[in-house]
XYZ file of C-alpha atoms in Angstrom:
346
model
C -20.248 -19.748 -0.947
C -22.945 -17.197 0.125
C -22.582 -13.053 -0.737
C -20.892 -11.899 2.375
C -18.001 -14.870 1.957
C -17.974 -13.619 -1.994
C -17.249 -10.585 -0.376
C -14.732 -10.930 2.429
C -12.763 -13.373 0.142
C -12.782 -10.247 -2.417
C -11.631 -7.927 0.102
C -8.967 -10.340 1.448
C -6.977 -10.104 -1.365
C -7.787 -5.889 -2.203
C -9.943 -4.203 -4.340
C -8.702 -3.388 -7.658
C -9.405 -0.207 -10.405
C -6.327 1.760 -7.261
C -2.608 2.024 -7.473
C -0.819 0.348 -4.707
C 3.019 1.125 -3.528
C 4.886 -2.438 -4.476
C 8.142 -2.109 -3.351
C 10.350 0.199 -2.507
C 12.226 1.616 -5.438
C 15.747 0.517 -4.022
C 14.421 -2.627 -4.642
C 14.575 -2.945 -8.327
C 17.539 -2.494 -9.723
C 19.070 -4.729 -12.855
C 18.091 -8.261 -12.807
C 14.689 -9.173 -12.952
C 12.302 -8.848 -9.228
C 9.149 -11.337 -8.853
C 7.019 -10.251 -6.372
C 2.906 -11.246 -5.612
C 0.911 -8.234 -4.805
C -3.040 -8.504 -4.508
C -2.748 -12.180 -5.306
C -1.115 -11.456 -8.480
C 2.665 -12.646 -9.513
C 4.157 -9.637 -11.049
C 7.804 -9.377 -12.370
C 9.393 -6.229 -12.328
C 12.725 -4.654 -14.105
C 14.305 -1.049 -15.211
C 14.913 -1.028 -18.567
C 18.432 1.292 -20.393
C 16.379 4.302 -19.201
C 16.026 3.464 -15.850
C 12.000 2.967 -16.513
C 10.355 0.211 -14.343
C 8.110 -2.405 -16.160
C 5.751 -5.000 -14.527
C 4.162 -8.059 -16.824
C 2.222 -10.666 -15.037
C 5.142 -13.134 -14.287
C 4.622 -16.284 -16.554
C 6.387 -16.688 -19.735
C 3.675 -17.414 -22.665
C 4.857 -20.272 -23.450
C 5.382 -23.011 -20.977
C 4.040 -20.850 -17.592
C 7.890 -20.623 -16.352
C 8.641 -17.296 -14.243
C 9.977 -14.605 -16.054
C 11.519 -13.551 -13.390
C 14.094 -15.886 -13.257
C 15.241 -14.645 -16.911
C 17.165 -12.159 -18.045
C 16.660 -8.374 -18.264
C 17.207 -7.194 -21.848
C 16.092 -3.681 -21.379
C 12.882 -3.126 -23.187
C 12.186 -6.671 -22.699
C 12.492 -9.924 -20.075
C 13.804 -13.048 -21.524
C 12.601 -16.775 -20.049
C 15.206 -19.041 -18.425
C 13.239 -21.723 -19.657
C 13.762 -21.331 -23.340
C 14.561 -17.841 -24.021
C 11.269 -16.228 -24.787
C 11.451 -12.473 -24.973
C 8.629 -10.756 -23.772
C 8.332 -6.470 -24.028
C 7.192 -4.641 -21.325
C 3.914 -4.021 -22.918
C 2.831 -7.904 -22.505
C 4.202 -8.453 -26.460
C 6.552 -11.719 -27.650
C 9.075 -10.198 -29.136
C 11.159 -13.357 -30.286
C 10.870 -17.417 -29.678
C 14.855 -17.520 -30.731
C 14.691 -21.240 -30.540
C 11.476 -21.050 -33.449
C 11.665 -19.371 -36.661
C 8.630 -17.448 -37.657
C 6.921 -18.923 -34.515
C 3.199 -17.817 -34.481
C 3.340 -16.446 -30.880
C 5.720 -13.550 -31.871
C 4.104 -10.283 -31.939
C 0.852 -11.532 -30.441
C 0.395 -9.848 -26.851
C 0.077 -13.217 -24.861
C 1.064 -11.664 -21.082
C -0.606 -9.290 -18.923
C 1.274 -5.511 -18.442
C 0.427 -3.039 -15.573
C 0.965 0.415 -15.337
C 3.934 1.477 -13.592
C 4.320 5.270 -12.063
C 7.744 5.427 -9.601
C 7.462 8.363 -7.153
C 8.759 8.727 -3.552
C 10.854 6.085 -3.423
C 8.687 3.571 -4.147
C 7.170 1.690 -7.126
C 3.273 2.230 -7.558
C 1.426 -0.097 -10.375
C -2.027 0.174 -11.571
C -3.782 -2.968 -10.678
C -7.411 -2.373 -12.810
C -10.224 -4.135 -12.879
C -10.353 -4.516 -16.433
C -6.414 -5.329 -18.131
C -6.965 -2.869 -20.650
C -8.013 0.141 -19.074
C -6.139 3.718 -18.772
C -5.863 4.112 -15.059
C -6.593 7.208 -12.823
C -4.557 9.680 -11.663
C -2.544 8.907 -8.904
C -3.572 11.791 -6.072
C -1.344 11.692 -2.294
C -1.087 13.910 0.720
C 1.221 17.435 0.418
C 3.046 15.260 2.904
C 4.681 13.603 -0.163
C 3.769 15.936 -2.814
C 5.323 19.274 -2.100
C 8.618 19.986 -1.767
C 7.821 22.232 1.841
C 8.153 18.838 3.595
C 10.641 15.879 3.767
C 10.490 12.402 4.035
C 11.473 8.851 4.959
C 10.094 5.861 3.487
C 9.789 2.564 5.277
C 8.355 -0.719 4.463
C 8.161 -4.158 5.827
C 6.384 -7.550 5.479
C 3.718 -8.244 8.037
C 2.050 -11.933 8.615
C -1.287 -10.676 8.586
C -3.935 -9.532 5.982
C -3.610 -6.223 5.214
C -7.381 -5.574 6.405
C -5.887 -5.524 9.972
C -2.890 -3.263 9.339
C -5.702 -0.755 8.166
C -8.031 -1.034 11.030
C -4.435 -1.040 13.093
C -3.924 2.783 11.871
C -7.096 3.489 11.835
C -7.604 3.162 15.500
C -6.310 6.497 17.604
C -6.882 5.268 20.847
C -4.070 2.059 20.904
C -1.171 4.657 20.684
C -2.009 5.273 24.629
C -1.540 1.829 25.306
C 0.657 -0.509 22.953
C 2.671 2.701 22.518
C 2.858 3.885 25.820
C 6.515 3.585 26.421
C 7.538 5.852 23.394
C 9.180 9.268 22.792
C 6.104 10.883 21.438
C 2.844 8.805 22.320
C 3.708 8.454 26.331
C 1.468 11.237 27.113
C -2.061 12.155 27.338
C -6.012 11.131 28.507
C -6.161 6.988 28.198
C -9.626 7.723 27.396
C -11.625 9.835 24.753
C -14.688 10.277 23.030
C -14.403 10.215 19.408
C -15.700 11.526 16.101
C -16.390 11.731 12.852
C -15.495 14.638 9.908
C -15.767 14.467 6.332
C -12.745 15.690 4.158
C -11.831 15.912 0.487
C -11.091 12.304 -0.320
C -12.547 10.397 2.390
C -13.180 11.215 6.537
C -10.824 11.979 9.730
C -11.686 9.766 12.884
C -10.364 11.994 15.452
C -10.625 12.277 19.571
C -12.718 14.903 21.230
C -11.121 17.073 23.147
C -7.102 16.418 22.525
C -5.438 17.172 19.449
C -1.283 17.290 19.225
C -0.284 15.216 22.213
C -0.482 11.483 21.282
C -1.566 9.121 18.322
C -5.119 11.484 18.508
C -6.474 11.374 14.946
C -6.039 9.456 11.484
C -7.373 10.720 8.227
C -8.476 7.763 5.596
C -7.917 8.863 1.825
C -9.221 7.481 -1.463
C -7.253 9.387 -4.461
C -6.802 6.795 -6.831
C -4.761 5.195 -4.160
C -5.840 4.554 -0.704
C -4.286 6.042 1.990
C -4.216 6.840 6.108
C -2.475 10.165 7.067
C -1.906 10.979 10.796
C 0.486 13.796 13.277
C 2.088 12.771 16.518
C 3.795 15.624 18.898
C 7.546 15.850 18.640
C 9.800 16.988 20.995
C 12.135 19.906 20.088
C 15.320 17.779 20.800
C 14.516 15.703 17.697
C 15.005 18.851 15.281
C 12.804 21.270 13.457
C 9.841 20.755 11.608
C 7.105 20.637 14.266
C 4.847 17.987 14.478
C 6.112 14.625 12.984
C 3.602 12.744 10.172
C 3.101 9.741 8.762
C 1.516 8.962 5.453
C 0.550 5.015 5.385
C -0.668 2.445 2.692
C -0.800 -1.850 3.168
C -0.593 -3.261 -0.391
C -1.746 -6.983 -0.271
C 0.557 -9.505 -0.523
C -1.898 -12.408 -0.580
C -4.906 -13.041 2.097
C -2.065 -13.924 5.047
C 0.221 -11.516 4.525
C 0.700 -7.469 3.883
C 3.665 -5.123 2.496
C 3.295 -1.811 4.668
C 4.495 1.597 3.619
C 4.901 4.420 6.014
C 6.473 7.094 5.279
C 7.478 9.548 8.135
C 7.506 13.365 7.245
C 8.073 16.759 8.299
C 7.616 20.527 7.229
C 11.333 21.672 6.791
C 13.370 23.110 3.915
C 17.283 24.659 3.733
C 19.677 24.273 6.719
C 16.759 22.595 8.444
C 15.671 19.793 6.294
C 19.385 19.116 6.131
C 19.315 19.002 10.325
C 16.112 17.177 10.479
C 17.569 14.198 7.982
C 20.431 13.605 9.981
C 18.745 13.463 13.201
C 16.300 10.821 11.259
C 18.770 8.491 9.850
C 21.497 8.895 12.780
C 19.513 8.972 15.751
C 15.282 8.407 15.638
C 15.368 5.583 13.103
C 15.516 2.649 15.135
C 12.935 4.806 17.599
C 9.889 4.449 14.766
C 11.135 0.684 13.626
C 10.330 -0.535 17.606
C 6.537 0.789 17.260
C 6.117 -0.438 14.160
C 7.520 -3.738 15.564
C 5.202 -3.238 18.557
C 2.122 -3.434 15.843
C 3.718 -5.825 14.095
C 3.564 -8.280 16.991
C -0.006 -7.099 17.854
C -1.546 -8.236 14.376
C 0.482 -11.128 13.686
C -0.795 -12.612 17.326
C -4.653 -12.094 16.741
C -6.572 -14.893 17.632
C -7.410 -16.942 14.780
C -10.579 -14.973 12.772
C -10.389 -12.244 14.946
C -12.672 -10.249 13.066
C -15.379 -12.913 13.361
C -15.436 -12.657 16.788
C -15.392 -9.191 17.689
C -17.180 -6.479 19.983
C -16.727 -3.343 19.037
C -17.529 -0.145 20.845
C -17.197 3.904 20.202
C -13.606 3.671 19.743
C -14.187 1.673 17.259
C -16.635 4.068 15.005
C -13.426 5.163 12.450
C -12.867 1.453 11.679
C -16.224 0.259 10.883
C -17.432 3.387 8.775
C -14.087 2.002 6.608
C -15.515 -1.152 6.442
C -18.676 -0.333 5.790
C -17.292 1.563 2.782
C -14.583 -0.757 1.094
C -17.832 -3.789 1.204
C -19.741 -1.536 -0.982
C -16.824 -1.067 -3.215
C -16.712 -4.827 -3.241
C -20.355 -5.406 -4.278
C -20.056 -2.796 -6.871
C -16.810 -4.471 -8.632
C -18.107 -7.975 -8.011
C -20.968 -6.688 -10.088
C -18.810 -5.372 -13.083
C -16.514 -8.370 -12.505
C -20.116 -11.112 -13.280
C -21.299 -8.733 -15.490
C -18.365 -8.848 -17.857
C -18.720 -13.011 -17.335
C -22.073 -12.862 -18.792
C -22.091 -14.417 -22.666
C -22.440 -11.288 -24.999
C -26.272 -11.834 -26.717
C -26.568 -13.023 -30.351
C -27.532 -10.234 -32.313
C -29.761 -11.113 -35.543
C -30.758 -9.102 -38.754
């Protein structure tokens, strides 16, 4: 396998050392939840406190999954035999050994687990051991000025496409066309570039607040796409309507998307604007997301191999450009770390 396969088989699957959104938190509730993110089977499970866990999903022992135990609050018990494994990777018990030599020893993989949101975020680092970053995402979500909905879904596609999906402005004119809030505007733009804090806006020139007409990538210990469509005033306060995005691997043919759909309203309002969302404009943002879904799950077989890109298309393949040379440089630490230690000598 030559470099640039190396490469696009790394990026398939995601690069690591970020936090990715896993499931929603709904999702997890008291029995045990075995999920593959990035490639990786992960079981999940709240413990008395209400804390989730996540342990790579293989009991110690025999390789059964954990998640088909039981959930004994600080700990997941096997099916198989009933090994009890703590949320920090640790046997706790073999109750069918005594003084078995596995207990105590930490035999299973743990990840970092931060819940915000309403979803699940783990930590999935490079190296098992190390303290992760600080998980950094858009006021959208952080302050308590605006409100929010959180949707997810499982797309048939790798998650490289969702991202280059949101990352181009200029489809919402056309696969969108028949929507409440992307029906109007030019059908054709010039576009640019502009730096920002944590990573670069692709924008068009010359329109701003009247369809899909710019998209913001982030990279804040968690990568991210932020964009604004208009709104019309008979779907409630707030203004304009955004949408904060991630695609989490699931494995290299298929993608767990997160949007969340947000708006700038507190008091009476926020209470106006969330009954609007849930009673009236859900169903309107699940039938463009199903429009994309269709989209990417349809692409001709390696689309990206055969492509031919144009100025549209500049947003896209600056991203590109930049997750390959994240690529090279943790393919580097990854056969760096393979190396054989050298013999030291007195």
């Amino acid at each position: 396998m030559n470099d640039k396969q190396t490469i696009e088989n790394y990026l398939d699957l995601g690069l690591r050392d970020r936090w990715y959104p896993v499931v929603a938190s709904w999702e997890v509730a008291t029995s045990p939840v075995g999920i593959t993110r990035l490639g990786d089977n992960i079981v999940l499970w709240r413990d008395r406190d209400g804390q989730v866990h996540a342990l790579e999903d293989r009991c110690p022992h025999r390789g059964a999954r954990l998640s088909l135990g039981w959930n004994l609050g600080d700990r997941v018990a096997c099916w198989y035999h009933g090994v009890e494994v703590k949320g920090d990777g640790e046997v706790a018990d073999v109750p069918a050994v005594s003084n078995c030599p596995m207990s105590g020893s930490k035999c299973v993989r743990s990840y970092p687990v931060i819940e915000k949101h309403g979803a699940v975020f783990v930590w999935f680092g490079l190296e098992a051991e190390a303290a992760p970053d600080d998980l950094v995402l858009p006021e959208q979500l952080e302050s308590e000025q605006w409100s929010s909905f959180l949707c997810s879904a499982d797309w048939a596609c790798n998650h490289r496409y969702a991202i280059d999906n949101v990352m181009d402005p200029m489809h919402g004119s056309y696969l969108h066309c028949t929507s409440h809030s992307m029906a109007e505007g030019e059908r054709s733009a010039d576009m640019r570039i502009v730096d920002t804090e944590h990573g670069f806006r692709f924008e068009k020139v010359g329109q701003s607040g009247v369809n899909f007409d710019w998209v913001e990538f982030g990279d804040s210990g968690t990568f991210w796409l932020r964009l604004s469509i208009p709104y019309q005033q008979k779907f409630g306060p707030g203004g304009e309507f955004w949408i904060v995005g991630q695609a989490t691997p699931i494995d290299e043919h298929n993608t767990r998307v997160f949007f969340w759909r947000a708006r700038k309203v507190q008091g009476w309002q926020r209470d106006t604007w969330r009954f609007l969302y849930r009673n009236r404009l859900e169903k309107l943002h699940w039938d463009v997301l199903l429009q994309d879904q269709v989209i990417l799950e349809q692409m001709a077989p390696a689309a990206r191999d055969h492509e031919f890109l144009y100025q549209h298309d500049v947003g896209l393949s600056r991203l590109r450009r930049l997750m390959k040379k994240l690529a090279q440089k943790q393919l580097a630490r990854i056969e760096a770390a393979a190396q054989p230690k050298e013999a030291t000598h007195d």
